[in-house]
């Protein structure tokens, strides 16, 4: 029952967030393929490949490595759009990368996760022991991503006024319910979670920094503008950890080590993304002040 409730909450969150999507977000791809492509490569190629490399180098529990792989295989989260806007990045680009990545996730999330799991001997043995089936992952993605996103697009197209009224209250409800789920899961196994926290938080911080750095590298190689580069950096480092939590609940019986990774990701990427946005805003103000001083001479 707990798994069903969590999946319903996450589906509601995806529905609420997707009410903001427009057909224009997808058309943007055709006009700016290089910028969108840089963001998608950072999400679906660079981060999964780097995550596999890290897990092969580190001596970690198999469930922790699997959770890192799952988060890396997920598309970008909805908060990336908010952080990009606050950091004065290209919001249209961020929205387009998010829209396309959520569609591509139906194929690339199970594909990347399965490839990473199979390529690491320890996670391969672990997955075989608990009978991980990629087809079940696809079913979870359809229920958690494809159906609510399609329903939201239909609502926005057929009943735009209803979509406007529903978005904020549904989004707030879903976020509050998800936080209650995480708090409840942690409280039920508090002592074990404290052990997981001390060893998992540094891993999450490093993993998230890796995603941000890879987003920056992809944007530099693509020679994007400053605003575009900021959008790609945020998209590269703010994964949909809520989706990962839903999959963990549905497919891995809310394994505590996996919940710790995905849950801490959901908290930390807000801290890291928000800090970057504040830094960018500060740099912009400093640049404007310097320009005014030089212009006044």
C-alpha positions in Angstrom: 0.0 0.0 0.0 2.9 2.4 0.8 4.4 1.9 -2.6 1.0 2.5 -4.3 0.5 5.8 -2.3 4.0 7.0 -3.2 3.6 6.2 -6.9 0.3 8.1 -6.9 1.9 11.1 -5.2 4.8 11.1 -7.7 2.4 10.7 -10.7 0.5 13.7 -9.3 3.7 15.7 -9.0 4.7 14.9 -12.6 1.1 15.8 -13.8 1.2 19.2 -11.9 4.7 20.1 -13.3 3.8 19.0 -16.8 0.9 21.4 -16.9 3.5 24.0 -17.7 4.7 22.2 -20.8 3.8 23.6 -24.2 4.2 22.3 -27.7 6.6 25.3 -28.1 9.0 23.6 -25.7 9.5 20.8 -28.2 9.6 23.1 -31.2 12.5 24.9 -29.6 14.6 21.8 -30.2 14.5 22.2 -33.9 15.6 25.8 -33.7 18.4 25.2 -31.2 19.6 21.6 -31.7 23.1 22.1 -30.4 22.2 23.7 -27.1 19.4 21.1 -26.4 21.7 18.3 -27.6 24.5 19.4 -25.2 22.0 19.2 -22.3 20.7 15.8 -23.3 24.3 14.4 -23.8 25.3 15.6 -20.4 22.2 13.8 -18.9 22.0 10.6 -20.8 25.6 9.9 -21.9 28.2 11.7 -19.8 26.7 11.3 -16.3 25.8 7.6 -16.7 29.2 6.8 -18.1 31.0 8.8 -15.4 28.8 7.2 -12.7 29.7 3.7 -13.9 33.4 4.7 -13.8 33.1 6.0 -10.3 31.3 2.9 -9.0 33.9 0.7 -10.5 36.6 2.6 -8.6 34.9 3.0 -5.2 34.3 0.3 -2.6 30.6 0.9 -1.9 27.6 -1.4 -1.1 25.9 -2.7 -4.2 22.6 -1.1 -3.3 24.3 2.3 -2.9 26.0 2.0 -6.3 22.7 0.9 -7.9 20.9 3.9 -6.5 23.6 6.2 -7.9 23.2 4.5 -11.3 19.4 4.9 -11.1 19.6 8.6 -10.2 22.1 9.1 -13.1 19.8 7.3 -15.5 16.8 9.5 -14.6 15.9 12.7 -16.6 16.3 16.2 -15.2 14.0 17.3 -12.4 11.3 20.1 -12.6 13.2 22.2 -10.1 15.9 22.7 -12.7 13.7 25.1 -14.6 13.1 27.2 -11.4 16.8 27.3 -10.6 17.8 28.2 -14.1 15.3 31.1 -14.2 16.6 32.3 -10.8 20.2 32.0 -11.9 19.4 34.1 -15.1 20.0 31.1 -17.4 18.0 30.4 -20.6 14.6 29.3 -19.2 13.3 28.3 -22.7 16.3 26.0 -23.2 15.9 24.5 -19.7 12.2 23.8 -20.4 13.0 22.2 -23.8 15.7 20.0 -22.4 13.3 18.9 -19.5 10.5 18.2 -21.9 12.6 16.1 -24.3 14.5 14.3 -21.6 11.3 13.2 -19.9 10.1 11.7 -23.2 13.5 10.1 -24.0 13.6 8.7 -20.4 11.1 6.1 -21.4 13.9 4.5 -23.4 17.1 5.8 -22.0 16.4 5.4 -18.2 15.9 1.6 -18.3 18.5 1.2 -21.0 21.2 3.1 -19.1 20.4 1.6 -15.8 20.5 -1.9 -17.2 23.8 -1.3 -18.9 25.4 0.2 -15.8 24.1 -2.5 -13.6 25.4 -5.2 -15.9 28.8 -3.6 -16.5 29.7 -3.5 -12.7 30.3 -7.1 -11.4 29.0 -6.2 -7.9 25.8 -4.7 -9.0 25.3 -7.4 -11.6 25.4 -10.1 -8.9 23.2 -7.9 -6.6 20.6 -7.4 -9.4 20.5 -11.1 -10.2 20.0 -12.0 -6.6 16.9 -9.8 -6.3 15.7 -10.5 -9.8 15.8 -7.0 -11.3 13.8 -6.9 -14.5 14.2 -3.9 -16.8 10.7 -4.5 -18.1 9.3 -3.7 -14.7 11.3 -0.5 -14.8 9.6 0.5 -18.1 6.2 -0.2 -16.5 7.1 2.1 -13.6 8.2 4.8 -16.0 5.0 4.6 -18.0 2.9 4.9 -14.8 5.1 7.6 -13.2 6.1 9.6 -16.2 4.4 8.9 -19.5 0.8 8.7 -18.4 0.7 11.8 -16.1 2.7 13.9 -18.6 0.4 12.9 -21.5 -2.6 13.7 -19.3 -1.2 17.1 -18.4 -0.5 18.0 -22.0 -4.1 17.0 -22.9 -5.4 19.1 -20.0 -3.3 22.1 -21.1 -4.5 21.8 -24.7 -8.2 21.1 -24.0 -8.8 23.0 -20.8 -6.0 25.6 -20.3 -7.9 27.5 -17.6 -8.3 24.3 -15.6 -4.6 23.6 -16.0 -3.8 27.0 -14.6 -6.0 26.5 -11.5 -4.7 23.0 -10.9 -1.0 23.4 -11.2 -0.1 25.2 -8.0 -2.3 23.4 -5.5 -1.6 20.0 -7.0 2.2 20.7 -7.0 2.2 21.9 -3.4 0.2 18.8 -2.3 2.5 16.4 -4.1 5.7 18.0 -2.7 4.3 18.0 0.8 3.2 14.4 0.5 6.6 13.3 -0.9 8.4 15.1 2.0 6.1 13.3 4.5 7.0 9.9 2.8 10.7 10.6 3.1 10.4 11.7 6.7 8.3 8.7 7.5 10.7 6.3 5.9 13.6 7.8 7.7 11.8 7.9 11.1 10.9 4.2 10.8 14.6 3.3 10.5 16.3 6.3 12.2 19.3 4.6 13.6 20.1 2.8 10.3 19.5 6.0 8.4 22.1 7.9 10.5 24.6 5.3 9.6 23.6 5.7 5.9 23.8 9.5 6.2 27.4 9.6 7.3 28.6 7.6 4.4 26.1 8.5 1.8 26.0 12.3 2.0 29.6 12.8 0.8 28.9 10.4 -2.1 25.8 12.3 -3.1 27.7 15.7 -2.9 30.5 14.3 -5.1 28.1 12.7 -7.5 26.1 15.8 -7.9 29.2 17.9 -8.4 30.2 15.5 -11.1 26.9 16.1 -12.9 27.2 19.8 -12.7 30.8 19.7 -14.0 29.8 17.4 -16.9 27.0 19.8 -17.8 29.6 22.7 -17.8 32.0 20.7 -19.9 29.3 19.8 -22.5 28.2 23.5 -22.7 31.8 24.7 -23.1 32.5 22.1 -25.9 29.3 23.2 -27.6 30.5 26.9 -27.3 27.2 28.0 -25.9 26.4 31.5 -24.6 26.5 32.2 -20.9 22.7 31.9 -20.4 22.6 28.7 -22.4 25.6 27.3 -20.5 23.9 28.0 -17.2 20.8 26.1 -18.3 22.9 23.1 -19.4 24.9 23.0 -16.2 21.7 23.0 -14.1 20.1 20.3 -16.3 23.2 18.2 -15.9 23.3 18.3 -12.1 19.6 18.3 -11.1 18.2 14.9 -11.7 14.7 13.7 -11.1 15.4 12.1 -7.7 11.6 12.0 -7.0 11.2 9.6 -10.0 14.1 7.6 -8.6 12.3 7.3 -5.3 9.2 6.1 -7.0 11.1 3.4 -8.8 12.9 2.4 -5.7 9.6 2.0 -3.9 7.9 0.1 -6.7 10.8 -2.1 -7.8 13.2 -2.3 -4.8 10.8 -2.4 -1.8 12.1 1.0 -0.5 15.6 -0.3 0.2 17.0 2.0 2.8 20.4 2.4 1.2 18.8 3.3 -2.1 16.2 5.7 -0.5 19.1 7.4 1.3 20.9 8.1 -2.0 17.8 9.4 -3.9 16.4 11.3 -0.9 19.7 13.1 -0.2 20.1 13.8 -3.9 16.7 15.5 -3.8 17.8 17.7 -0.9 21.4 18.4 -1.9 20.8 19.3 -5.6 18.5 22.1 -4.4 21.4 23.4 -2.2 24.0 23.1 -4.9 21.8 24.4 -7.7 20.5 27.3 -5.6 24.1 28.2 -4.6 25.2 28.3 -8.2 22.3 30.5 -9.1 23.1 32.9 -6.3 26.8 32.9 -7.4 25.7 33.7 -11.0 23.5 36.5 -9.9 26.3 38.0 -7.8 28.7 37.8 -10.7 26.2 39.5 -13.0 25.7 42.3 -10.5 29.5 42.7 -10.1 29.9 42.8 -13.9 27.2 45.5 -14.2 28.8 47.6 -11.5 32.2 47.3 -13.1 30.7 48.3 -16.5 29.1 51.3 -15.0 32.3 52.4 -13.3 34.3 52.0 -16.5 31.6 53.8 -18.5 31.7 56.7 -16.1 35.4 57.4 -16.6 
